[in-house]
Amino acid sequence: MNFGMLGAGAALGIAALGSAIGIGTAGSATIGAWKRCYLNNKPASSILTVFAGAPLTQTIYGYLAMMFISGSSKDSWYLLGLGIFAGIAMAFSAIAQGKAGAAGSDAFAETGKGFSQYIAVVGLCETVALFVMAFCLISV
């Protein structure tokens, strides 16, 4: 049995799990922000969807890591560890991004200001997953 293939699957699966949690967190806050806008007869900005959907990209990074890990000929235990820990790091990045997106969605709906600052913080969370994916691809 090639345990490296389990690592490839773990990279995608764990990253996608984090994306789902992050999207759920940011999406719930976005829906709540829209509701508050409707209750106050304010326009509900569709740009809040950016905050809700941002954690989805970690699934793409997990997929890329999976593809590179599955094509590697390195030691299968190394690939198993790489896939698991890369997936976990990407998942935590997506969860943190969901929390930042939730706060950004709430703040922007309330004030109508600061979108670029809020999205910058969301982008910082994204950077962690990008680094993990890049280092993972270099390591295989």
Short mmCIF file of C-alpha atoms in Angstrom, two decimals, residues 4-137:
data_model
loop_
_atom_site.label_atom_id
_atom_site.label_comp_id
_atom_site.label_asym_id
_atom_site.label_seq_id
_atom_site.Cartn_x
_atom_site.Cartn_y
_atom_site.Cartn_z
CA GLY A 4 1.75 8.67 -0.03
CA MET A 5 -1.59 8.49 -1.84
CA LEU A 6 -3.34 8.91 1.51
CA GLY A 7 -1.30 12.08 1.95
CA ALA A 8 -2.45 13.31 -1.45
CA GLY A 9 -6.08 12.75 -0.51
CA ALA A 10 -5.56 14.31 2.91
CA ALA A 11 -4.17 17.48 1.38
CA LEU A 12 -7.36 18.03 -0.59
CA GLY A 13 -9.82 16.66 1.96
CA ILE A 14 -8.54 18.55 4.98
CA ALA A 15 -8.13 21.81 3.04
CA ALA A 16 -11.69 21.47 1.71
CA LEU A 17 -12.98 20.85 5.23
CA GLY A 18 -11.39 24.11 6.35
CA SER A 19 -12.90 25.90 3.35
CA ALA A 20 -16.35 24.62 4.26
CA ILE A 21 -16.00 25.81 7.86
CA GLY A 22 -14.64 29.21 6.76
CA ILE A 23 -17.38 29.71 4.19
CA GLY A 24 -20.01 28.75 6.74
CA THR A 25 -18.64 31.27 9.23
CA ALA A 26 -18.28 34.15 6.77
CA GLY A 27 -21.50 33.25 4.95
CA SER A 28 -23.55 33.31 8.13
CA ALA A 29 -22.20 36.74 9.02
CA THR A 30 -22.86 37.98 5.49
CA ILE A 31 -26.47 36.84 5.62
CA GLY A 32 -26.86 38.51 9.00
CA ALA A 33 -25.35 41.73 7.65
CA TRP A 34 -27.76 41.71 4.70
CA LYS A 35 -30.67 41.14 7.06
CA ARG A 36 -29.60 44.12 9.16
CA CYS A 37 -29.40 46.25 6.01
CA TYR A 38 -32.92 45.23 4.98
CA LEU A 39 -34.29 45.94 8.46
CA ASN A 40 -32.75 49.42 8.38
CA ASN A 41 -33.90 50.09 4.80
CA LYS A 42 -30.29 50.37 3.66
CA PRO A 43 -29.01 48.87 0.39
CA ALA A 44 -27.58 45.37 0.90
CA SER A 45 -24.26 45.33 -0.93
CA SER A 46 -23.57 42.26 -3.03
CA ILE A 47 -19.85 42.89 -2.54
CA LEU A 48 -20.22 41.11 0.80
CA THR A 49 -20.26 37.88 -1.20
CA VAL A 50 -16.49 38.35 -1.59
CA PHE A 51 -16.05 37.90 2.15
CA ALA A 52 -18.28 34.83 2.21
CA GLY A 53 -16.54 33.09 -0.71
CA ALA A 54 -12.92 33.89 0.06
CA PRO A 55 -12.15 30.66 1.98
CA LEU A 56 -13.04 28.57 -1.08
CA THR A 57 -9.59 29.07 -2.61
CA GLN A 58 -7.94 26.81 -0.04
CA THR A 59 -9.75 23.90 -1.67
CA ILE A 60 -8.03 24.79 -4.94
CA TYR A 61 -4.65 24.91 -3.18
CA GLY A 62 -5.38 21.54 -1.60
CA TYR A 63 -6.20 20.14 -5.04
CA LEU A 64 -2.92 21.42 -6.47
CA ALA A 65 -1.00 19.94 -3.54
CA MET A 66 -2.84 16.64 -4.09
CA MET A 67 -1.87 16.56 -7.75
CA PHE A 68 1.80 17.20 -7.05
CA ILE A 69 1.95 14.77 -4.12
CA SER A 70 0.28 12.00 -6.13
CA GLY A 71 2.84 12.45 -8.91
CA SER A 72 5.85 12.37 -6.62
CA SER A 73 8.20 9.44 -6.23
CA LYS A 74 9.47 10.48 -2.79
CA ASP A 75 9.12 8.27 0.29
CA SER A 76 5.46 7.46 0.92
CA TRP A 77 5.67 8.27 4.65
CA TYR A 78 7.11 11.68 3.80
CA LEU A 79 4.28 12.30 1.35
CA LEU A 80 1.69 11.16 3.89
CA GLY A 81 3.03 13.62 6.47
CA LEU A 82 3.34 16.39 3.92
CA GLY A 83 -0.24 15.95 2.74
CA ILE A 84 -1.71 15.80 6.22
CA PHE A 85 0.15 18.79 7.59
CA ALA A 86 -0.26 20.88 4.43
CA GLY A 87 -3.99 20.14 4.50
CA ILE A 88 -4.23 21.11 8.17
CA ALA A 89 -2.35 24.37 7.59
CA MET A 90 -4.58 25.25 4.64
CA ALA A 91 -7.68 24.37 6.66
CA PHE A 92 -6.67 26.64 9.52
CA SER A 93 -5.97 29.40 7.01
CA ALA A 94 -9.48 29.01 5.57
CA ILE A 95 -11.06 29.02 9.04
CA ALA A 96 -9.17 32.17 10.03
CA GLN A 97 -10.12 33.73 6.71
CA GLY A 98 -13.77 32.94 7.38
CA LYS A 99 -13.58 34.66 10.76
CA ALA A 100 -11.89 37.70 9.24
CA GLY A 101 -14.44 37.73 6.42
CA ALA A 102 -17.27 37.57 8.95
CA ALA A 103 -15.91 40.60 10.78
CA GLY A 104 -15.31 42.45 7.51
CA SER A 105 -18.81 41.69 6.27
CA ASP A 106 -20.34 42.95 9.50
CA ALA A 107 -18.24 46.11 9.57
CA PHE A 108 -18.78 46.99 5.91
CA ALA A 109 -22.54 46.46 6.11
CA GLU A 110 -22.69 48.68 9.18
CA THR A 111 -20.54 51.55 7.90
CA GLY A 112 -20.33 51.17 4.12
CA LYS A 113 -16.64 52.03 4.48
CA GLY A 114 -13.31 50.28 4.78
CA PHE A 115 -13.70 47.50 2.23
CA SER A 116 -10.06 47.67 1.12
CA GLN A 117 -8.78 47.42 4.69
CA TYR A 118 -11.09 44.50 5.50
CA ILE A 119 -10.19 42.59 2.37
CA ALA A 120 -6.48 43.16 3.09
CA VAL A 121 -6.84 41.23 6.35
CA VAL A 122 -8.73 38.48 4.54
CA GLY A 123 -5.84 38.40 2.06
CA LEU A 124 -3.29 38.02 4.83
CA CYS A 125 -5.07 34.86 5.95
CA GLU A 126 -4.97 33.67 2.34
CA THR A 127 -1.22 34.21 2.18
CA VAL A 128 -0.62 31.46 4.72
CA ALA A 129 -2.33 28.92 2.46
CA LEU A 130 -0.45 30.21 -0.59
CA PHE A 131 2.88 29.79 1.19
CA VAL A 132 1.97 26.30 2.36
CA MET A 133 0.95 25.29 -1.15
CA ALA A 134 4.09 26.77 -2.71
CA PHE A 135 6.41 25.13 -0.17
CA CYS A 136 4.54 21.84 -0.60
CA LEU A 137 4.98 21.96 -4.38
#
